[in-house]
PDB file of C-alpha atoms in Angstrom:
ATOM      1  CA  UNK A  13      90.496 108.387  87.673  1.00 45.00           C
ATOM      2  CA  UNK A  14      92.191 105.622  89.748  1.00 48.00           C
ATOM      3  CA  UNK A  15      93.035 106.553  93.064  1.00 68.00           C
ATOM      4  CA  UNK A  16      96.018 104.560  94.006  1.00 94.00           C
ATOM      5  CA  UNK A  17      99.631 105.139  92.250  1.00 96.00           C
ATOM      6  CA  UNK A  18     100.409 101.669  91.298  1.00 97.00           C
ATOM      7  CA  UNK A  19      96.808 101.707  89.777  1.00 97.00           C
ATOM      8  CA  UNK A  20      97.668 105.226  87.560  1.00 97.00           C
ATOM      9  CA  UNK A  21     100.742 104.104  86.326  1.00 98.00           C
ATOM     10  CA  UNK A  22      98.981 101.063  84.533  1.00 98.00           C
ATOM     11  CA  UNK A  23      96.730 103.520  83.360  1.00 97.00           C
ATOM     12  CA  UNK A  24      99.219 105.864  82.412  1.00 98.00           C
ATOM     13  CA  UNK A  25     100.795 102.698  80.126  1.00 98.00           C
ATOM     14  CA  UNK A  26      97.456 101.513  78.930  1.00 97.00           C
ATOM     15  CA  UNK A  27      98.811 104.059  75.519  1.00 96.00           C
ATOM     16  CA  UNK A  28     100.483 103.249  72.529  1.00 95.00           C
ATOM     17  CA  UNK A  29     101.287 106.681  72.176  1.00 94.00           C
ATOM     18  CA  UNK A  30     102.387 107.168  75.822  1.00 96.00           C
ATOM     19  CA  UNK A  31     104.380 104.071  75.749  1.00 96.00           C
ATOM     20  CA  UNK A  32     106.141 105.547  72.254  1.00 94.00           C
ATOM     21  CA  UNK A  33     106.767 108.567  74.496  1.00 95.00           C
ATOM     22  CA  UNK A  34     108.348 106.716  77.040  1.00 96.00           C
ATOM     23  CA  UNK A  35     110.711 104.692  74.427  1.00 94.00           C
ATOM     24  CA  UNK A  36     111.841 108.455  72.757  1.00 93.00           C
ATOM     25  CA  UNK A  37     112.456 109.641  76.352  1.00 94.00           C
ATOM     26  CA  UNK A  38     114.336 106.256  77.037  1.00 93.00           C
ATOM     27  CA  UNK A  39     117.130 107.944  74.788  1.00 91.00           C
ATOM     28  CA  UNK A  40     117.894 111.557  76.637  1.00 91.00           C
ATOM     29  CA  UNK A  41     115.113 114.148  77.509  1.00 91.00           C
ATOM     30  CA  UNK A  42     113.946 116.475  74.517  1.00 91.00           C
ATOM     31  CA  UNK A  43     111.317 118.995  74.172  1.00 89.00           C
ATOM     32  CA  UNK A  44     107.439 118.966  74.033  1.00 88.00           C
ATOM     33  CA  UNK A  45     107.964 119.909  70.143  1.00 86.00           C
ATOM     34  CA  UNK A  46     110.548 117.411  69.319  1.00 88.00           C
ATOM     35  CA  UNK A  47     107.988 114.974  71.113  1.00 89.00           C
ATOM     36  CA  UNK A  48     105.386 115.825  69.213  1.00 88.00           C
ATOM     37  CA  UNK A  49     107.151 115.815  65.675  1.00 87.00           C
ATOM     38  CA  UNK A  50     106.573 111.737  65.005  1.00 85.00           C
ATOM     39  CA  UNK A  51     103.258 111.665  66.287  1.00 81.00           C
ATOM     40  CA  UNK A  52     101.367 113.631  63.818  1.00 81.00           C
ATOM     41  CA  UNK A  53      99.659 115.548  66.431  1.00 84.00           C
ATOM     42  CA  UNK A  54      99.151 118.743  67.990  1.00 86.00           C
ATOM     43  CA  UNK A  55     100.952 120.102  70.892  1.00 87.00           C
ATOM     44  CA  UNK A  56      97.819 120.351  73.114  1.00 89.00           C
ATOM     45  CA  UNK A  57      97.102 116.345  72.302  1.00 91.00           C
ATOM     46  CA  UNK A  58     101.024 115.513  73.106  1.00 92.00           C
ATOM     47  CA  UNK A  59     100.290 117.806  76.332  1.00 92.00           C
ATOM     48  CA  UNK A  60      97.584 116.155  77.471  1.00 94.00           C
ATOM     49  CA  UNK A  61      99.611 112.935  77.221  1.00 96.00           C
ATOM     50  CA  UNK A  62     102.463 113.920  79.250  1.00 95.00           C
ATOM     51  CA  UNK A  63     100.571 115.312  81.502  1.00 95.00           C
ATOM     52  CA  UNK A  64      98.850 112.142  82.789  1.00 97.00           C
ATOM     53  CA  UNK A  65     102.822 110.658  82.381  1.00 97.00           C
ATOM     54  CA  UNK A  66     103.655 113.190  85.020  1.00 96.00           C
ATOM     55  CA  UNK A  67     100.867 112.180  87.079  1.00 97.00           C
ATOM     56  CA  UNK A  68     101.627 109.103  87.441  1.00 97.00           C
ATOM     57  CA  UNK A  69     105.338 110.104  88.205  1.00 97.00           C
ATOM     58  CA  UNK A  70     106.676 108.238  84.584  1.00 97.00           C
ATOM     59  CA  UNK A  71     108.155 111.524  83.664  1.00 97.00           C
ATOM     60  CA  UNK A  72     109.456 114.672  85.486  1.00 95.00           C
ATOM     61  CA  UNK A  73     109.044 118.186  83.411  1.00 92.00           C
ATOM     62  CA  UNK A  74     111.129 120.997  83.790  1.00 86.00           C
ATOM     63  CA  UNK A  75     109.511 124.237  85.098  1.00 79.00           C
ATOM     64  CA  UNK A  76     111.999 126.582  82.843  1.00 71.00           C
ATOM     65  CA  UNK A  77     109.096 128.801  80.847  1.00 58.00           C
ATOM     66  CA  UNK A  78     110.541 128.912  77.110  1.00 69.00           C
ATOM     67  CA  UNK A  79     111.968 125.292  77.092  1.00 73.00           C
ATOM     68  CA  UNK A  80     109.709 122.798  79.553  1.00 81.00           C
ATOM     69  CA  UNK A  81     112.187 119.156  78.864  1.00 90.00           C
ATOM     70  CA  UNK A  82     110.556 116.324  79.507  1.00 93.00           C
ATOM     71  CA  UNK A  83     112.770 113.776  81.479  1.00 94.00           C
ATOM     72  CA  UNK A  84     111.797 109.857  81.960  1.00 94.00           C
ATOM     73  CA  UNK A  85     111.363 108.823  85.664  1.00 93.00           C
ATOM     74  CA  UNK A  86     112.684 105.105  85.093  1.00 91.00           C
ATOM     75  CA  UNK A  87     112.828 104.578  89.129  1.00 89.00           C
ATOM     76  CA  UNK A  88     108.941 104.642  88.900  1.00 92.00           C
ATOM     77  CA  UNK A  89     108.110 101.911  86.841  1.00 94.00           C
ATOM     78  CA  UNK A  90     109.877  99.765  89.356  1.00 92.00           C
ATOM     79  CA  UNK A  91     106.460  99.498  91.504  1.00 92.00           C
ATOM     80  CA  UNK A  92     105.452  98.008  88.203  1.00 95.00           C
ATOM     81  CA  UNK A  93     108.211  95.469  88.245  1.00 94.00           C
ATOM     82  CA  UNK A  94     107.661  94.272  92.096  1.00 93.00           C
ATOM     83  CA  UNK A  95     104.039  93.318  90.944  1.00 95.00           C
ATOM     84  CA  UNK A  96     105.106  91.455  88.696  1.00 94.00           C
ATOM     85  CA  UNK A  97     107.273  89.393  90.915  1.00 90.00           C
ATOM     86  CA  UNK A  98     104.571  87.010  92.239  1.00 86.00           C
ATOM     87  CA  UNK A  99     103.623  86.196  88.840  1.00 92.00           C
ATOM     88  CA  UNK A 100     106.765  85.848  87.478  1.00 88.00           C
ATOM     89  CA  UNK A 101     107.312  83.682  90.261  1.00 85.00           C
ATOM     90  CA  UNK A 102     104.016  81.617  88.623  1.00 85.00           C
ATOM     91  CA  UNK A 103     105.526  81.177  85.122  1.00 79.00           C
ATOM     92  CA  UNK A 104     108.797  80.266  86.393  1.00 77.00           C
ATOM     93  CA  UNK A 105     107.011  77.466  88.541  1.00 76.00           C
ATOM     94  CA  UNK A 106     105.002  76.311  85.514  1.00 71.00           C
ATOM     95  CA  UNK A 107     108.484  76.101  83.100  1.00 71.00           C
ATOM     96  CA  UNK A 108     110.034  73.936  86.110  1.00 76.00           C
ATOM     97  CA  UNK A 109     107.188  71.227  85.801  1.00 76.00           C
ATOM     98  CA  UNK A 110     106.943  71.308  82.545  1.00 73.00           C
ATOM     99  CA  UNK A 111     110.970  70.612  82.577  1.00 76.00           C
ATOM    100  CA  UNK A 112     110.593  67.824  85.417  1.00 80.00           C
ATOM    101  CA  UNK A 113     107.633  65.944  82.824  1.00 77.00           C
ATOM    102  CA  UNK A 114     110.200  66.262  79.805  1.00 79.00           C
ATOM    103  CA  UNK A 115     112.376  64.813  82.461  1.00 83.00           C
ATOM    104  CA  UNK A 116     110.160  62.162  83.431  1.00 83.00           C
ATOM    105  CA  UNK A 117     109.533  61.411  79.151  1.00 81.00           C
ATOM    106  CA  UNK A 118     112.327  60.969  78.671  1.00 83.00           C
ATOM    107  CA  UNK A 119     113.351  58.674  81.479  1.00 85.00           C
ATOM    108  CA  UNK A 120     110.350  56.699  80.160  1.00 82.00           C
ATOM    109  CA  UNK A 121     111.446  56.338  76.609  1.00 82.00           C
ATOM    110  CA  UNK A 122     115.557  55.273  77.770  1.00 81.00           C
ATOM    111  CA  UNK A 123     113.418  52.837  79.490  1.00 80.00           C
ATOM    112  CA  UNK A 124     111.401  51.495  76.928  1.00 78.00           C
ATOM    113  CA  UNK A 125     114.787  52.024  74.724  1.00 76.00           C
ATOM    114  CA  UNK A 126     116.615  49.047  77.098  1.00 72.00           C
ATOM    115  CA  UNK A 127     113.691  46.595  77.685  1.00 64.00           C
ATOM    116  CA  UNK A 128     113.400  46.319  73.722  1.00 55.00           C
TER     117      UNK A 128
ATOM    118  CA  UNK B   7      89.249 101.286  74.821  1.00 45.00           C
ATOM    119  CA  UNK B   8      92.471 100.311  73.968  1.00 47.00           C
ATOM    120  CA  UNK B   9      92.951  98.587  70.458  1.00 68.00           C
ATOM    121  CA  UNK B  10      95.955  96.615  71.184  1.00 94.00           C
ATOM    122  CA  UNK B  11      96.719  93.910  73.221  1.00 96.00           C
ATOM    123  CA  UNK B  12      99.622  95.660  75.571  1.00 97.00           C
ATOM    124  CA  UNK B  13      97.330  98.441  76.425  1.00 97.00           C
ATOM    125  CA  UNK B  14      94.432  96.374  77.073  1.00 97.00           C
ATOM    126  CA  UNK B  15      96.987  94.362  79.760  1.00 98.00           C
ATOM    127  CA  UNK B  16      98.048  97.537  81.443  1.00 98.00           C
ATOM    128  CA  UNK B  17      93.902  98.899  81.510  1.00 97.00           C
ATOM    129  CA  UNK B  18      93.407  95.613  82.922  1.00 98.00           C
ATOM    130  CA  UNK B  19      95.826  96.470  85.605  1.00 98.00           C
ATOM    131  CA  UNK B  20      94.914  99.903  86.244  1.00 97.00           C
ATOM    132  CA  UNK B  21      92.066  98.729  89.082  1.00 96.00           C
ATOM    133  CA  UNK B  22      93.602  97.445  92.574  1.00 95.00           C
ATOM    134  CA  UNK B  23      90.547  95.006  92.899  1.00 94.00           C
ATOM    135  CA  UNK B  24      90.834  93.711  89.146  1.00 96.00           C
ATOM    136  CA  UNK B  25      94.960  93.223  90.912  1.00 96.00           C
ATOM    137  CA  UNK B  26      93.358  91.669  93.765  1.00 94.00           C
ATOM    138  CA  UNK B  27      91.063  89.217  91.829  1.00 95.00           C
ATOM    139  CA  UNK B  28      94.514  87.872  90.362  1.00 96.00           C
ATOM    140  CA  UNK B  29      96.459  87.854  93.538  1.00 94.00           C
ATOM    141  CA  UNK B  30      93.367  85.101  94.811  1.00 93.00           C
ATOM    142  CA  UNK B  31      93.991  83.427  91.323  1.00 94.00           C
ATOM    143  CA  UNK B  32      97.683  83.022  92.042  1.00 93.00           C
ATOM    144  CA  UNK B  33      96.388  80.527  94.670  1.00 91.00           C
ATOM    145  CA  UNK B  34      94.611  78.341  92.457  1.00 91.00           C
ATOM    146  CA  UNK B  35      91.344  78.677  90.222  1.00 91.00           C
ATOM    147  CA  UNK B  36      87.624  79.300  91.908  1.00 91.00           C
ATOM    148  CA  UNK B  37      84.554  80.019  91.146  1.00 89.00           C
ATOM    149  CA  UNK B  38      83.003  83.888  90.978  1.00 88.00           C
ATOM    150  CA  UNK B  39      80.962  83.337  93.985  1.00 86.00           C
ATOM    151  CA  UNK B  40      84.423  82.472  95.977  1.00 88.00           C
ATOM    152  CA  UNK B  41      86.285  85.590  94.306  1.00 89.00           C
ATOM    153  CA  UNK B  42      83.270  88.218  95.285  1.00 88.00           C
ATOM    154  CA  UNK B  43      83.325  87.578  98.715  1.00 87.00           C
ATOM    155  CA  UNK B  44      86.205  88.786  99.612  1.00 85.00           C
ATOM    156  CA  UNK B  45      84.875  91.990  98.014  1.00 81.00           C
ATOM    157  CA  UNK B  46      81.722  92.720  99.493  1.00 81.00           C
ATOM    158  CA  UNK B  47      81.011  93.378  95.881  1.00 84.00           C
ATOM    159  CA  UNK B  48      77.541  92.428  93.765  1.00 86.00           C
ATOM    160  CA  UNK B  49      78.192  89.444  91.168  1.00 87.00           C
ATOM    161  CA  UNK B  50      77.548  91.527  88.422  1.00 89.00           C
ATOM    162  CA  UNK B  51      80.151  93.815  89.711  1.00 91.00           C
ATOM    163  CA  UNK B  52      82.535  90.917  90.055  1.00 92.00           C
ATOM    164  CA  UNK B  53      81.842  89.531  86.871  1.00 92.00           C
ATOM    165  CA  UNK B  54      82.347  92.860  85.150  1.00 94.00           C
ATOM    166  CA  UNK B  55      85.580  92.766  86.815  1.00 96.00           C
ATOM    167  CA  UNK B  56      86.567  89.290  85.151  1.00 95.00           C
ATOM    168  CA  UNK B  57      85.046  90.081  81.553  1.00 95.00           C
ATOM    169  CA  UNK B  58      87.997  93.142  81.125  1.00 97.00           C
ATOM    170  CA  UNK B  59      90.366  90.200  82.668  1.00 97.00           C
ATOM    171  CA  UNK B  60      89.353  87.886  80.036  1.00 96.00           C
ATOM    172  CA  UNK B  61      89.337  90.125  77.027  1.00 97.00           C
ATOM    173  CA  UNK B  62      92.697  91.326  78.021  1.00 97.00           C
ATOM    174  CA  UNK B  63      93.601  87.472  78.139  1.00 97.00           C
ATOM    175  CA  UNK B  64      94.839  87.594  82.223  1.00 97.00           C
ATOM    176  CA  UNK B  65      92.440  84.931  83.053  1.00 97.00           C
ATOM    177  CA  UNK B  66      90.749  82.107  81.503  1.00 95.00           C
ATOM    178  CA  UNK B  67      86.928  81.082  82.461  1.00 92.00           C
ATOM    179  CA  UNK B  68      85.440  77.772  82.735  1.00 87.00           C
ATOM    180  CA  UNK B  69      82.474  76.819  80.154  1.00 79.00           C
ATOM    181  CA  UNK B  70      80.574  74.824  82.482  1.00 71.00           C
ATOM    182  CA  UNK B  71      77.304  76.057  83.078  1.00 58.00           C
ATOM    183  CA  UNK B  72      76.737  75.734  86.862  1.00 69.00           C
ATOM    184  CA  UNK B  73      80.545  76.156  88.015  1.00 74.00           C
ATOM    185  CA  UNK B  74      82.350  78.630  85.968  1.00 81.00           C
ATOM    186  CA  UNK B  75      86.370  78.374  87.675  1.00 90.00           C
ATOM    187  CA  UNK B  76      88.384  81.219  86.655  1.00 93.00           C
ATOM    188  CA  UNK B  77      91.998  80.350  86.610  1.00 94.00           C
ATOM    189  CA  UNK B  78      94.631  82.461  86.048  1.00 94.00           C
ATOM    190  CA  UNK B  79      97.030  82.847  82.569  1.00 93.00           C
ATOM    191  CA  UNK B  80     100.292  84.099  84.013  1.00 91.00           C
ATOM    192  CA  UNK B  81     102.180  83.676  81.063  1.00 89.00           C
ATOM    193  CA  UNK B  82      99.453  86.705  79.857  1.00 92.00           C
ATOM    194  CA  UNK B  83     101.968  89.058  82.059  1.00 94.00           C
ATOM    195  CA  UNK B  84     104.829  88.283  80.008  1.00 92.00           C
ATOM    196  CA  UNK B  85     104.285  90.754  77.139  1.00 92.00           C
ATOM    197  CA  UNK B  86     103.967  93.474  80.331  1.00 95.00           C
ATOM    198  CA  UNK B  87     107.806  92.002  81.744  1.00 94.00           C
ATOM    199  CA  UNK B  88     109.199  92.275  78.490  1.00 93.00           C
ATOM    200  CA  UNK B  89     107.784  95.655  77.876  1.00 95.00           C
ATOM    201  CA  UNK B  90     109.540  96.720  81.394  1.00 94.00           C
ATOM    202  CA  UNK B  91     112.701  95.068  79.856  1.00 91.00           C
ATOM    203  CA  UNK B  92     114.214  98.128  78.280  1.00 86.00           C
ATOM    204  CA  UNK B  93     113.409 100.401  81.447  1.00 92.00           C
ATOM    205  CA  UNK B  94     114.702  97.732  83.779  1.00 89.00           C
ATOM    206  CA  UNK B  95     118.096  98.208  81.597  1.00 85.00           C
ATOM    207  CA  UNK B  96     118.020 102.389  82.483  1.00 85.00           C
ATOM    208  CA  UNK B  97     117.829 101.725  86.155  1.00 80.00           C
ATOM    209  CA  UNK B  98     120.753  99.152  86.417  1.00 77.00           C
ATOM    210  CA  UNK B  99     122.699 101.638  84.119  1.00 76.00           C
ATOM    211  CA  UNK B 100     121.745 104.389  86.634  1.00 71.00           C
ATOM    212  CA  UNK B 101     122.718 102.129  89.896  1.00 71.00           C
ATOM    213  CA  UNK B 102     126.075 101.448  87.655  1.00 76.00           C
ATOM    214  CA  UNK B 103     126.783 104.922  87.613  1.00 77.00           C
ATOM    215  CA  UNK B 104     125.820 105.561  91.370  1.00 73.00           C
ATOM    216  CA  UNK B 105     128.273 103.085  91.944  1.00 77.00           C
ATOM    217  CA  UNK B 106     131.048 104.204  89.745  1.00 80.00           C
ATOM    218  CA  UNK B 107     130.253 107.803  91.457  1.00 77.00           C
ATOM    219  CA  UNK B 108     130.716 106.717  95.139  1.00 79.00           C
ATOM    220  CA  UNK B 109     133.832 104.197  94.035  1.00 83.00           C
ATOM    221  CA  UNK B 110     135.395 107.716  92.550  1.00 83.00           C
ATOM    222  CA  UNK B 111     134.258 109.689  96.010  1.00 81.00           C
ATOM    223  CA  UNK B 112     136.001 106.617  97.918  1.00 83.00           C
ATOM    224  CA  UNK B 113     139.339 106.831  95.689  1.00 85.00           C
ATOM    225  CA  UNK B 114     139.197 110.644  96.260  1.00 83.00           C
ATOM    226  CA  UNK B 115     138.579 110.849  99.961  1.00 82.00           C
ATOM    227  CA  UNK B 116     141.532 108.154 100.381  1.00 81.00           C
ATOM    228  CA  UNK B 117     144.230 110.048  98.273  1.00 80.00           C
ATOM    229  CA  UNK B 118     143.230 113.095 100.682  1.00 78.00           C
ATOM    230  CA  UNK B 119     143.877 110.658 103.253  1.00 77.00           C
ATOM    231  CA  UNK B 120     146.899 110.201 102.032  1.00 72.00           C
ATOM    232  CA  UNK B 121     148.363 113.230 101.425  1.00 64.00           C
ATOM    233  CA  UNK B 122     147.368 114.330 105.046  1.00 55.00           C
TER     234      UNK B 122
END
């Protein structure tokens, strides 16, 4: 069990089927059962699923005892989105020099163009 | 373990030293013996560390037999920042409607200003 939050929600994500839960709950909040219809599973499974969702503070459920929605906590995955940052910073670097040697080609080849 | 390629990204993630080994990779590539001792971590344990970064395609290792640099793949993230994409949406939507909210309290608290 990781310890740390940041480390749980990854963990929380590493799920197709808790992703696909996060995508349904992307449109409104809904039900444990209307969760559960898609999946082809039991209740307990889909219960097990949002409960390490919850965990990891991806999903809030209500405490109401016949009816227990299931609400998507976007705000959280935004811990997800800061790391990212530094390495989106990375890719972003990479595309720039990869645009400055285009650059550089095809300064090169206008050259080559005029001295012909 | 996870059978598909996003989930075996976020499992990846879901360790704050496995995040740390990347964060040192950000800098530039190195060797295993520069990345463990930071750690105070065995090899093996390092190297354990690497092999889920590899097979989840975060970081690429050398072939050379003596010197094995790990460098990082950045662009690996990118599936995990377009995931995020569609959440990212939900929580500008829900800072819109802050907004909208406190530009309605504003109008309101001026018209009562107003009519004073």
């Amino acid at each position: 069990m990781p310890a740390d939050a940041l480390s749980a929600k990854f963990a929380a994500l590493a799920d197709p089927t808790r992703r696909a839960i996060l995508a349904r709950l992307a449109l409104g909040e809904t039900s444990v059962g209307e969760l559960a219809a898609p999946f082809e599973m039991s209740l307990p499974a889909v219960s097990k699923h949002l409960k390490v969702l919850e965990n990891a503070g991806l999903i809030h459920r209500g405490r109401e005892a016949q009816w227990r929605p299931c609400r998507l906590e976007p705000e959280a995955l935004k811990a997800v989105d800061g790391w990212l940052e530094t390495y989106r910073r990375l890719w972003d670097e990479r595309l720039d020099r990869l645009d400055d040697y285009l650059k550089e080609l095809q300064g090169k080849a206008k050259k080559r163009g005029r001295s012909k």
